[in-house]
């Protein structure tokens, strides 16, 4: 049985993102991410951080205080902790956008770390969802109200790429980091199926610009 968790990072989120949280999800707030818990009407099960971007909350929740000088970001620490506890389905909210682009890139790296360790990972904001494509693990995505589907290599060259159910299908293709061949594809079916044989990629679903 899947064990689900939600990581709340520090980028402010809209209340509508509460739709990604299911009853029974284990909630981890990272540093200033505890403010997002309040926005979503959630009570964190765990708060972790060095609290350099927000004061340490004076609450009764379990808190892990991290040192300021460390290798892990607060979100990476939370991800590693959840992986060690056996969680295999993890959603990251408040991890995209904001004033610090390097934090978004760091959170993508954290998502990839989880995906390569067998976790089903989702990063979401108000307009997009991000998932990861890893070798030998097909990714089936529902159309819903998504306009664009994009695929970018994130670790090495993507080989053996197959995209089906999209306007620009691929069969046994190669995607490289220096050429954005996989950007702004579109659904032609109720679901799209993505596969690769080597490398790792990030998949972005985006709503219409209008």
PDB file of N, CA and C in Angstrom, residues 113-162:
ATOM      1  N   UNK A 113      16.132  13.167  -7.279  1.00  0.00           N
ATOM      2  CA  UNK A 113      16.684  12.255  -6.268  1.00  0.00           C
ATOM      3  C   UNK A 113      15.618  11.265  -5.793  1.00  0.00           C
ATOM      4  N   UNK A 114      14.438  11.767  -5.512  1.00  0.00           N
ATOM      5  CA  UNK A 114      13.358  10.885  -5.056  1.00  0.00           C
ATOM      6  C   UNK A 114      12.933   9.923  -6.156  1.00  0.00           C
ATOM      7  N   UNK A 115      12.779  10.451  -7.382  1.00  0.00           N
ATOM      8  CA  UNK A 115      12.327   9.605  -8.487  1.00  0.00           C
ATOM      9  C   UNK A 115      13.310   8.471  -8.750  1.00  0.00           C
ATOM     10  N   UNK A 116      14.615   8.764  -8.686  1.00  0.00           N
ATOM     11  CA  UNK A 116      15.620   7.728  -8.927  1.00  0.00           C
ATOM     12  C   UNK A 116      15.650   6.693  -7.813  1.00  0.00           C
ATOM     13  N   UNK A 117      15.052   7.018  -6.687  1.00  0.00           N
ATOM     14  CA  UNK A 117      14.942   6.066  -5.588  1.00  0.00           C
ATOM     15  C   UNK A 117      13.556   5.419  -5.535  1.00  0.00           C
ATOM     16  N   UNK A 118      12.840   5.479  -6.668  1.00  0.00           N
ATOM     17  CA  UNK A 118      11.595   4.736  -6.794  1.00  0.00           C
ATOM     18  C   UNK A 118      10.349   5.431  -6.297  1.00  0.00           C
ATOM     19  N   UNK A 119      10.459   6.700  -5.923  1.00  0.00           N
ATOM     20  CA  UNK A 119       9.306   7.440  -5.404  1.00  0.00           C
ATOM     21  C   UNK A 119       8.526   8.053  -6.565  1.00  0.00           C
ATOM     22  N   UNK A 120       7.212   8.025  -6.477  1.00  0.00           N
ATOM     23  CA  UNK A 120       6.363   8.740  -7.418  1.00  0.00           C
ATOM     24  C   UNK A 120       6.295  10.198  -6.958  1.00  0.00           C
ATOM     25  N   UNK A 121       6.864  11.109  -7.770  1.00  0.00           N
ATOM     26  CA  UNK A 121       7.066  12.500  -7.346  1.00  0.00           C
ATOM     27  C   UNK A 121       6.223  13.437  -8.196  1.00  0.00           C
ATOM     28  N   UNK A 122       5.635  14.416  -7.545  1.00  0.00           N
ATOM     29  CA  UNK A 122       4.883  15.466  -8.230  1.00  0.00           C
ATOM     30  C   UNK A 122       5.240  16.810  -7.616  1.00  0.00           C
ATOM     31  N   UNK A 123       5.613  17.786  -8.457  1.00  0.00           N
ATOM     32  CA  UNK A 123       5.762  19.176  -8.031  1.00  0.00           C
ATOM     33  C   UNK A 123       4.662  19.974  -8.722  1.00  0.00           C
ATOM     34  N   UNK A 124       3.991  20.852  -8.003  1.00  0.00           N
ATOM     35  CA  UNK A 124       2.866  21.566  -8.597  1.00  0.00           C
ATOM     36  C   UNK A 124       2.823  23.011  -8.129  1.00  0.00           C
ATOM     37  N   UNK A 125       2.371  23.876  -9.057  1.00  0.00           N
ATOM     38  CA  UNK A 125       1.961  25.232  -8.687  1.00  0.00           C
ATOM     39  C   UNK A 125       0.603  25.469  -9.330  1.00  0.00           C
ATOM     40  N   UNK A 126       0.165  26.724  -9.412  1.00  0.00           N
ATOM     41  CA  UNK A 126      -1.187  27.001  -9.886  1.00  0.00           C
ATOM     42  C   UNK A 126      -1.374  26.682 -11.363  1.00  0.00           C
ATOM     43  N   UNK A 127      -0.298  26.689 -12.161  1.00  0.00           N
ATOM     44  CA  UNK A 127      -0.430  26.530 -13.600  1.00  0.00           C
ATOM     45  C   UNK A 127       0.257  25.282 -14.158  1.00  0.00           C
ATOM     46  N   UNK A 128       1.043  24.613 -13.351  1.00  0.00           N
ATOM     47  CA  UNK A 128       1.857  23.524 -13.896  1.00  0.00           C
ATOM     48  C   UNK A 128       1.956  22.358 -12.922  1.00  0.00           C
ATOM     49  N   UNK A 129       2.260  21.183 -13.491  1.00  0.00           N
ATOM     50  CA  UNK A 129       2.665  20.016 -12.728  1.00  0.00           C
ATOM     51  C   UNK A 129       3.942  19.470 -13.344  1.00  0.00           C
ATOM     52  N   UNK A 130       4.858  19.029 -12.512  1.00  0.00           N
ATOM     53  CA  UNK A 130       6.119  18.444 -12.970  1.00  0.00           C
ATOM     54  C   UNK A 130       6.255  17.037 -12.415  1.00  0.00           C
ATOM     55  N   UNK A 131       6.678  16.125 -13.294  1.00  0.00           N
ATOM     56  CA  UNK A 131       6.985  14.761 -12.911  1.00  0.00           C
ATOM     57  C   UNK A 131       8.325  14.367 -13.524  1.00  0.00           C
ATOM     58  N   UNK A 132       8.787  13.160 -13.215  1.00  0.00           N
ATOM     59  CA  UNK A 132      10.093  12.731 -13.680  1.00  0.00           C
ATOM     60  C   UNK A 132       9.971  11.433 -14.455  1.00  0.00           C
ATOM     61  N   UNK A 133      10.735  11.360 -15.543  1.00  0.00           N
ATOM     62  CA  UNK A 133      10.770  10.169 -16.372  1.00  0.00           C
ATOM     63  C   UNK A 133      12.090   9.448 -16.126  1.00  0.00           C
ATOM     64  N   UNK A 134      12.010   8.205 -15.701  1.00  0.00           N
ATOM     65  CA  UNK A 134      13.200   7.409 -15.406  1.00  0.00           C
ATOM     66  C   UNK A 134      13.169   6.134 -16.245  1.00  0.00           C
ATOM     67  N   UNK A 135      14.330   5.534 -16.499  1.00  0.00           N
ATOM     68  CA  UNK A 135      14.396   4.371 -17.400  1.00  0.00           C
ATOM     69  C   UNK A 135      13.559   3.196 -16.899  1.00  0.00           C
ATOM     70  N   UNK A 136      12.868   2.564 -17.855  1.00  0.00           N
ATOM     71  CA  UNK A 136      12.133   1.349 -17.547  1.00  0.00           C
ATOM     72  C   UNK A 136      10.856   1.558 -16.757  1.00  0.00           C
ATOM     73  N   UNK A 137      10.444   2.803 -16.595  1.00  0.00           N
ATOM     74  CA  UNK A 137       9.233   3.082 -15.819  1.00  0.00           C
ATOM     75  C   UNK A 137       8.341   4.010 -16.641  1.00  0.00           C
ATOM     76  N   UNK A 138       7.322   3.430 -17.292  1.00  0.00           N
ATOM     77  CA  UNK A 138       6.437   4.207 -18.145  1.00  0.00           C
ATOM     78  C   UNK A 138       5.662   5.237 -17.314  1.00  0.00           C
ATOM     79  N   UNK A 139       5.444   6.393 -17.911  1.00  0.00           N
ATOM     80  CA  UNK A 139       4.709   7.470 -17.268  1.00  0.00           C
ATOM     81  C   UNK A 139       3.462   7.721 -18.099  1.00  0.00           C
ATOM     82  N   UNK A 140       2.288   7.475 -17.518  1.00  0.00           N
ATOM     83  CA  UNK A 140       1.009   7.681 -18.200  1.00  0.00           C
ATOM     84  C   UNK A 140       0.323   8.879 -17.570  1.00  0.00           C
ATOM     85  N   UNK A 141       0.043   9.897 -18.387  1.00  0.00           N
ATOM     86  CA  UNK A 141      -0.503  11.156 -17.903  1.00  0.00           C
ATOM     87  C   UNK A 141      -1.858  11.421 -18.543  1.00  0.00           C
ATOM     88  N   UNK A 142      -2.821  11.813 -17.713  1.00  0.00           N
ATOM     89  CA  UNK A 142      -4.162  12.127 -18.203  1.00  0.00           C
ATOM     90  C   UNK A 142      -4.207  13.537 -18.773  1.00  0.00           C
ATOM     91  N   UNK A 143      -4.996  13.702 -19.827  1.00  0.00           N
ATOM     92  CA  UNK A 143      -5.112  15.002 -20.498  1.00  0.00           C
ATOM     93  C   UNK A 143      -5.708  16.059 -19.577  1.00  0.00           C
ATOM     94  N   UNK A 144      -6.879  15.747 -18.988  1.00  0.00           N
ATOM     95  CA  UNK A 144      -7.605  16.721 -18.142  1.00  0.00           C
ATOM     96  C   UNK A 144      -7.693  18.068 -18.865  1.00  0.00           C
ATOM     97  N   UNK A 145      -7.279  19.152 -18.194  1.00  0.00           N
ATOM     98  CA  UNK A 145      -7.332  20.469 -18.835  1.00  0.00           C
ATOM     99  C   UNK A 145      -5.944  20.988 -19.195  1.00  0.00           C
ATOM    100  N   UNK A 146      -4.982  20.089 -19.345  1.00  0.00           N
ATOM    101  CA  UNK A 146      -3.635  20.511 -19.694  1.00  0.00           C
ATOM    102  C   UNK A 146      -3.545  20.834 -21.180  1.00  0.00           C
ATOM    103  N   UNK A 147      -2.865  21.920 -21.501  1.00  0.00           N
ATOM    104  CA  UNK A 147      -2.668  22.323 -22.889  1.00  0.00           C
ATOM    105  C   UNK A 147      -1.348  21.772 -23.444  1.00  0.00           C
ATOM    106  N   UNK A 148      -0.261  21.944 -22.690  1.00  0.00           N
ATOM    107  CA  UNK A 148       1.060  21.584 -23.188  1.00  0.00           C
ATOM    108  C   UNK A 148       1.690  20.487 -22.330  1.00  0.00           C
ATOM    109  N   UNK A 149       2.462  19.640 -23.002  1.00  0.00           N
ATOM    110  CA  UNK A 149       3.260  18.608 -22.348  1.00  0.00           C
ATOM    111  C   UNK A 149       4.682  18.750 -22.887  1.00  0.00           C
ATOM    112  N   UNK A 150       5.636  18.949 -22.008  1.00  0.00           N
ATOM    113  CA  UNK A 150       7.025  19.137 -22.411  1.00  0.00           C
ATOM    114  C   UNK A 150       7.910  18.134 -21.684  1.00  0.00           C
ATOM    115  N   UNK A 151       8.967  17.710 -22.375  1.00  0.00           N
ATOM    116  CA  UNK A 151       9.926  16.765 -21.804  1.00  0.00           C
ATOM    117  C   UNK A 151      11.338  17.289 -22.035  1.00  0.00           C
ATOM    118  N   UNK A 152      12.106  17.388 -20.956  1.00  0.00           N
ATOM    119  CA  UNK A 152      13.488  17.865 -21.033  1.00  0.00           C
ATOM    120  C   UNK A 152      14.423  16.867 -20.349  1.00  0.00           C
ATOM    121  N   UNK A 153      15.571  16.597 -20.950  1.00  0.00           N
ATOM    122  CA  UNK A 153      16.567  15.789 -20.247  1.00  0.00           C
ATOM    123  C   UNK A 153      17.029  16.505 -18.979  1.00  0.00           C
ATOM    124  N   UNK A 154      17.198  15.732 -17.912  1.00  0.00           N
ATOM    125  CA  UNK A 154      17.665  16.336 -16.672  1.00  0.00           C
ATOM    126  C   UNK A 154      18.946  15.688 -16.176  1.00  0.00           C
ATOM    127  N   UNK A 155      19.155  14.449 -16.562  1.00  0.00           N
ATOM    128  CA  UNK A 155      20.402  13.773 -16.208  1.00  0.00           C
ATOM    129  C   UNK A 155      20.850  12.964 -17.413  1.00  0.00           C
ATOM    130  N   UNK A 156      21.910  13.406 -18.057  1.00  0.00           N
ATOM    131  CA  UNK A 156      22.411  12.712 -19.228  1.00  0.00           C
ATOM    132  C   UNK A 156      21.504  12.879 -20.429  1.00  0.00           C
ATOM    133  N   UNK A 157      21.844  12.199 -21.489  1.00  0.00           N
ATOM    134  CA  UNK A 157      21.041  12.179 -22.707  1.00  0.00           C
ATOM    135  C   UNK A 157      19.888  11.196 -22.532  1.00  0.00           C
ATOM    136  N   UNK A 158      18.692  11.596 -22.953  1.00  0.00           N
ATOM    137  CA  UNK A 158      17.548  10.686 -22.935  1.00  0.00           C
ATOM    138  C   UNK A 158      17.567   9.857 -24.209  1.00  0.00           C
ATOM    139  N   UNK A 159      17.619   8.553 -24.081  1.00  0.00           N
ATOM    140  CA  UNK A 159      17.600   7.676 -25.245  1.00  0.00           C
ATOM    141  C   UNK A 159      16.397   6.755 -25.172  1.00  0.00           C
ATOM    142  N   UNK A 160      16.055   6.190 -26.321  1.00  0.00           N
ATOM    143  CA  UNK A 160      14.913   5.286 -26.372  1.00  0.00           C
ATOM    144  C   UNK A 160      13.620   5.968 -25.990  1.00  0.00           C
ATOM    145  N   UNK A 161      13.509   7.262 -26.316  1.00  0.00           N
ATOM    146  CA  UNK A 161      12.335   8.031 -25.894  1.00  0.00           C
ATOM    147  C   UNK A 161      11.141   7.693 -26.787  1.00  0.00           C
ATOM    148  N   UNK A 162      10.037   7.346 -26.143  1.00  0.00           N
ATOM    149  CA  UNK A 162       8.765   7.112 -26.839  1.00  0.00           C
ATOM    150  C   UNK A 162       7.698   8.015 -26.228  1.00  0.00           C
TER     151      UNK A 162
END
